[in-house]
Amino acid sequence: MHSASLLAAVAVLLFEPNVANPTVFIETSYNHSFTPMEGYQFHWRFSGAGDARRIEFALVVDTALGWIGFGIGEPTSGSMPGADVMIATFDDAGQLTIEDRHTVAFRKPILDCDGLSDWRAEGWSRNSTTTVVEASRLLAVADTAYDRPIVDDGIAVARLIFAHGGDEPSLSYHQANRVKTSIQLFPADPSESAYAPTLQWLLDGGDVFNFTSLADNYVIPTQRTTYRNTACVKVPGPVDGKYPYLVAFEPVVVVNNARYVHHMVAAAFTTENCTGSDSEKTTIYGIASAHSPYVLPGNVGFYTDTLRSVNVAIHYDNIGPDVGVVDNSGIRVFYTYTPREHSAGILQLGDPWVQDRGNLVNPDSDNPIDGFSSYSYTCPSDCTNVWQTDYDTPNITVFGDMLHMHSYGVMMNTTFYSSSGADINRKAEYYNFHTQQNMLFEPFVFQAGDSIGTTCSYKDEDELEFGLGSDQEMCLHFVYYYPRVAGFAGSYCGYGSFFCGDKGVVRHGDVELEELGREYGPTCPAPMTPPPEFLPACPVIKVVFPGVGGVQAAGSPDGTTITLARNRNASVPGIAVYDIATGVVTELDLLDDDETISADVGRLRVTYFASGRCAVTWTENWGGIDSFQTSWTVVDLDGTSMFGRAVVHEANLEGSQKLIGSSVLGPLLVTVVFDDTTTPGALDTWAYTHNEYGMLYKNERIGSRTTGCADLGGSATIGNRLAQFGCSAGLIECMFLDLEIVNGVPTLTHVSSVQVDAPGFQHVSGAFKGDGSKFFLIYSNGSHVIGATTLVSSGLLLGSAFAMNTDPGADIKFPSVAVKDDLVVASWVSGSSLYSRALVLNSDTTTAGGAAAPVDSAERLVTTGVEPNEALESRPVIINSTDTFFPVRSVAAAGYVARCPTATDSAPAE
């Protein structure tokens, strides 16, 4: 997701009415027509090409006074929440106005935040009985946060909503004047009816037969939840030695019984009487509340060479309860003897066996039930790798799915993680049980050995449990794919699966709305607060090193010391520990007395364990493109004194891998390096295990994410969460990953990613909020310092990125940032001065506030003989909410710590 603008301040754009003149409606000028409900006609055509391609349409509605609505529904649910909506109204003078709105709930649509309209009024006419509104819109949209694209991929159907206000001229509740439906906007043959289901196209092709599996006069019990299998039907046998392919499915639901049929799942068995173990059956179709047919792509079918019988498991929901209801519902299965290129399978993800049944969705009574709960389930790489090793299937092609929860589900997302970094998300951002259905989409290839993660989120209800019941919850994702992988390996992967899978991160009742990870419909950002004026300079403490070559710093967990890592004489790494209370500085070279490094030492990074033990990392360049290595030293600190032996651990990494960042991640030390040669453009993550004495004894490469970045970027951690950010060609990509230790093996799970347009950027830095929920990114482009906040759970940019320096100058560089609670301290170098600013992270955006304090000129900060424009580098360290410390780097023989208050009313005296 790209930010709309990163250099301009937030502009307040006033809504400009989208109007048109009266026109004469000519129905025959449109190529396609559809009547979604009585008294409402939809006509459309297309014009233009490429990015300029438009849909032009006419809405013909039986109303003389009322407003008219049309929208593109949420892609998976097709429902009103998550829809992109156009509203047409007429003023007292009869003038048409079109507004661009969006919805996030079953309530009045909201004006898009920018106040501009993607819908264009083309004309209108109105008489005593009928109103015609003609409009158009580009298929592609620039702002996907509030507008939905119209996709022409030859596969997907458009999920559209229609409504009108009856005799109400202004936008108000539509009463029963609304409908949602699925339409093929791009029929293969313009002469075909757009609403004719592809099932009819299939039947028109000939050589298609069908059989049904029905309930056979089953009397539905009066209990709320019942599961019942339909009659077993044998699959037709071979003809001329060819077995049939099952190619389409149509729900058969008895009139007036739809409210009892909660969902149906069809299975095919290797036996002729629908019996046998779970390994002897294959799921071939599932359908819930939306009872529409599902036709597989023309080159795909379920091959029946080993499938001999079919039945349907029906879940009945008798909420009445009603007595004596007789049902003959089931499924009609269509088959053909014409060979299909691919044999289909269904992979069930999430919690396919409902192993969470009986557990409360929110068992934590300390968390209020007005929040959300989320459950994550994993299908790790070890599980999918079996497709290759045991079944000779190096990859599968995914072409359809159905996401399934019950009525308390609010969002569901499955991420197909790719080792190439091209992850695919299949999700229902605004899940609606009553509109879930099987979907077809542009197929994508998923490699064996990659992993899958599924997350279901629920609105909390007191005593809500997981289970099979209608009033309980579940998390199940049916994925259609080919070629079919036999057995459990190709049928189930998730929590409690007999084959493989597990449960991931679980949160009980404390998930906020903004943390659900919805990219569509974020709250409109408030106007940015103007930044304050600069305060007087902060006092500076100078720390002198002999022959210093670089300084990077971190504050101790107890807030008593700051440790500066530095390089003396380009080949001797060391540290200086600054005691905040006393101002005493203690130094230590991180080599034994008789040890030397005959290499250039640089990129020093310092980090702390929770115990106070300090770890320093650096890169050694031995000359040549393949001669970089990363070394560690661990030091025990006791207040201002250092004791224990410095221990050096060398990790000889492959290729030209340059250190970007290092820090503590859960129980491990972690380095992130930029890879020049082994995996060009990748950020590699290495984990190091240490014992109680600080000795590093095991290192393992636990992740490699290709970003295409240049040798610019960094990393940051908090708890078990890692951020990797790299950048090139005016784009910053930041990836968030969580560390898991499974059977002693560290693995990284991708959480989200965000891409930020950063034209002309030079340096970048970032830091997590204390609870890991938000990440603050800062970068420079030579003339500005830009800041932006990301919601980690979804990669959503909150508010608008903004320029932090109020007095931009030439050659602004070396931005750095520290975050504690909601306080952000950013610092950067401009010319020969160091600047800092305190910011506040609000709940939904980032606003400037607090102090902005430029440290005095470079001549005051560096030793005699250094040029005024010598480079400085800022490394802010927040110790508490009152004092902020800014270690500073110079290429001369000194480092500096500036003590700056964050409150605007307490600037220090010189």
Short mmCIF file of N, CA, C and O in Angstrom, two decimals, residues 613-653:
data_model
loop_
_atom_site.label_atom_id
_atom_site.label_comp_id
_atom_site.label_asym_id
_atom_site.label_seq_id
_atom_site.Cartn_x
_atom_site.Cartn_y
_atom_site.Cartn_z
N ARG A 613 22.76 -7.31 30.21
CA ARG A 613 23.92 -7.71 29.42
C ARG A 613 23.89 -7.00 28.07
O ARG A 613 22.83 -6.84 27.47
N CYS A 614 25.02 -6.58 27.62
CA CYS A 614 25.11 -5.78 26.42
C CYS A 614 25.76 -6.59 25.29
O CYS A 614 26.72 -7.32 25.52
N ALA A 615 25.23 -6.47 24.08
CA ALA A 615 25.80 -7.14 22.91
C ALA A 615 26.16 -6.10 21.86
O ALA A 615 25.37 -5.21 21.57
N VAL A 616 27.35 -6.23 21.30
CA VAL A 616 27.81 -5.32 20.26
C VAL A 616 28.11 -6.13 19.00
O VAL A 616 28.71 -7.20 19.07
N THR A 617 27.68 -5.62 17.88
CA THR A 617 27.87 -6.30 16.60
C THR A 617 28.58 -5.36 15.64
O THR A 617 28.39 -4.15 15.70
N TRP A 618 29.39 -5.94 14.77
CA TRP A 618 30.02 -5.10 13.76
C TRP A 618 30.31 -5.92 12.51
O TRP A 618 30.31 -7.14 12.53
N THR A 619 30.55 -5.22 11.41
CA THR A 619 30.94 -5.85 10.16
C THR A 619 32.44 -5.68 9.96
O THR A 619 33.00 -4.61 10.20
N GLU A 620 33.08 -6.76 9.54
CA GLU A 620 34.50 -6.70 9.18
C GLU A 620 34.62 -6.92 7.68
O GLU A 620 34.12 -7.89 7.14
N ASN A 621 35.27 -5.98 7.03
CA ASN A 621 35.49 -6.09 5.58
C ASN A 621 36.96 -6.43 5.35
O ASN A 621 37.85 -5.61 5.53
N TRP A 622 37.18 -7.66 4.91
CA TRP A 622 38.54 -8.15 4.69
C TRP A 622 39.03 -7.85 3.29
O TRP A 622 40.10 -8.32 2.88
N GLY A 623 38.26 -7.12 2.51
CA GLY A 623 38.67 -6.77 1.17
C GLY A 623 38.04 -7.69 0.15
O GLY A 623 38.11 -8.91 0.27
N GLY A 624 37.42 -7.11 -0.91
CA GLY A 624 36.79 -7.93 -1.93
C GLY A 624 35.31 -8.10 -1.66
O GLY A 624 34.83 -7.99 -0.53
N ILE A 625 34.57 -8.44 -2.71
CA ILE A 625 33.13 -8.46 -2.62
C ILE A 625 32.61 -9.60 -1.77
O ILE A 625 31.52 -9.54 -1.21
N ASP A 626 33.35 -10.70 -1.62
CA ASP A 626 32.88 -11.86 -0.87
C ASP A 626 33.59 -12.02 0.47
O ASP A 626 33.78 -13.14 0.95
N SER A 627 34.00 -10.93 1.07
CA SER A 627 34.83 -11.06 2.26
C SER A 627 34.30 -10.25 3.43
O SER A 627 35.06 -9.73 4.23
N PHE A 628 32.98 -10.13 3.54
CA PHE A 628 32.39 -9.49 4.69
C PHE A 628 32.02 -10.56 5.72
O PHE A 628 31.58 -11.65 5.37
N GLN A 629 32.17 -10.24 7.00
CA GLN A 629 31.66 -11.13 8.03
C GLN A 629 31.16 -10.27 9.18
O GLN A 629 31.52 -9.10 9.32
N THR A 630 30.30 -10.87 9.99
CA THR A 630 29.74 -10.18 11.15
C THR A 630 30.27 -10.82 12.42
O THR A 630 30.29 -12.05 12.52
N SER A 631 30.70 -10.01 13.37
CA SER A 631 31.22 -10.53 14.63
C SER A 631 30.43 -9.95 15.79
O SER A 631 29.86 -8.86 15.71
N TRP A 632 30.39 -10.71 16.88
CA TRP A 632 29.68 -10.32 18.09
C TRP A 632 30.64 -10.24 19.27
O TRP A 632 31.60 -10.99 19.36
N THR A 633 30.31 -9.37 20.20
CA THR A 633 30.92 -9.41 21.53
C THR A 633 29.82 -9.18 22.55
O THR A 633 28.98 -8.30 22.38
N VAL A 634 29.82 -9.98 23.61
CA VAL A 634 28.84 -9.84 24.69
C VAL A 634 29.58 -9.42 25.95
O VAL A 634 30.59 -10.00 26.31
N VAL A 635 29.06 -8.39 26.62
CA VAL A 635 29.72 -7.83 27.80
C VAL A 635 28.70 -7.73 28.92
O VAL A 635 27.56 -7.32 28.70
N ASP A 636 29.10 -8.10 30.14
CA ASP A 636 28.25 -7.93 31.31
C ASP A 636 28.52 -6.57 31.93
O ASP A 636 29.67 -6.17 32.09
N LEU A 637 27.46 -5.86 32.28
CA LEU A 637 27.59 -4.53 32.85
C LEU A 637 26.98 -4.52 34.24
O LEU A 637 25.89 -5.04 34.45
N ASP A 638 27.68 -3.90 35.20
CA ASP A 638 27.16 -3.77 36.55
C ASP A 638 27.23 -2.29 36.91
O ASP A 638 28.25 -1.78 37.36
N GLY A 639 26.13 -1.58 36.67
CA GLY A 639 26.16 -0.15 36.88
C GLY A 639 27.12 0.51 35.92
O GLY A 639 26.97 0.40 34.71
N THR A 640 28.12 1.20 36.44
CA THR A 640 29.10 1.86 35.59
C THR A 640 30.36 1.04 35.41
O THR A 640 31.30 1.47 34.74
N SER A 641 30.46 -0.11 36.06
CA SER A 641 31.65 -0.94 35.92
C SER A 641 31.37 -2.13 35.03
O SER A 641 30.24 -2.59 34.94
N MET A 642 32.41 -2.58 34.37
CA MET A 642 32.27 -3.73 33.48
C MET A 642 33.13 -4.86 34.00
O MET A 642 34.22 -4.65 34.50
N PHE A 643 32.61 -6.05 33.95
CA PHE A 643 33.39 -7.18 34.41
C PHE A 643 33.09 -8.37 33.51
O PHE A 643 32.20 -8.34 32.68
N GLY A 644 33.83 -9.41 33.71
CA GLY A 644 33.66 -10.58 32.85
C GLY A 644 34.53 -10.44 31.61
O GLY A 644 35.09 -9.40 31.31
N ARG A 645 34.65 -11.52 30.92
CA ARG A 645 35.52 -11.57 29.76
C ARG A 645 34.73 -11.23 28.50
O ARG A 645 33.63 -11.72 28.29
N ALA A 646 35.29 -10.40 27.64
CA ALA A 646 34.68 -10.11 26.35
C ALA A 646 34.82 -11.33 25.46
O ALA A 646 35.92 -11.86 25.30
N VAL A 647 33.74 -11.79 24.93
CA VAL A 647 33.74 -13.00 24.12
C VAL A 647 33.36 -12.63 22.70
O VAL A 647 32.33 -12.00 22.46
N VAL A 648 34.21 -13.01 21.75
CA VAL A 648 33.96 -12.69 20.36
C VAL A 648 33.46 -13.94 19.66
O VAL A 648 34.06 -15.01 19.77
N HIS A 649 32.36 -13.84 18.93
CA HIS A 649 31.83 -14.95 18.13
C HIS A 649 31.81 -14.50 16.68
O HIS A 649 31.21 -13.49 16.36
N GLU A 650 32.47 -15.23 15.82
CA GLU A 650 32.52 -14.87 14.42
C GLU A 650 31.55 -15.73 13.63
O GLU A 650 31.51 -16.95 13.79
N ALA A 651 30.76 -15.10 12.77
CA ALA A 651 29.85 -15.83 11.88
C ALA A 651 30.27 -15.55 10.46
O ALA A 651 30.07 -14.46 9.95
N ASN A 652 30.93 -16.51 9.84
CA ASN A 652 31.40 -16.33 8.48
C ASN A 652 30.25 -16.54 7.51
O ASN A 652 29.90 -17.67 7.16
N LEU A 653 29.64 -15.47 7.11
CA LEU A 653 28.46 -15.54 6.26
C LEU A 653 28.88 -15.68 4.80
O LEU A 653 29.95 -15.27 4.40
#
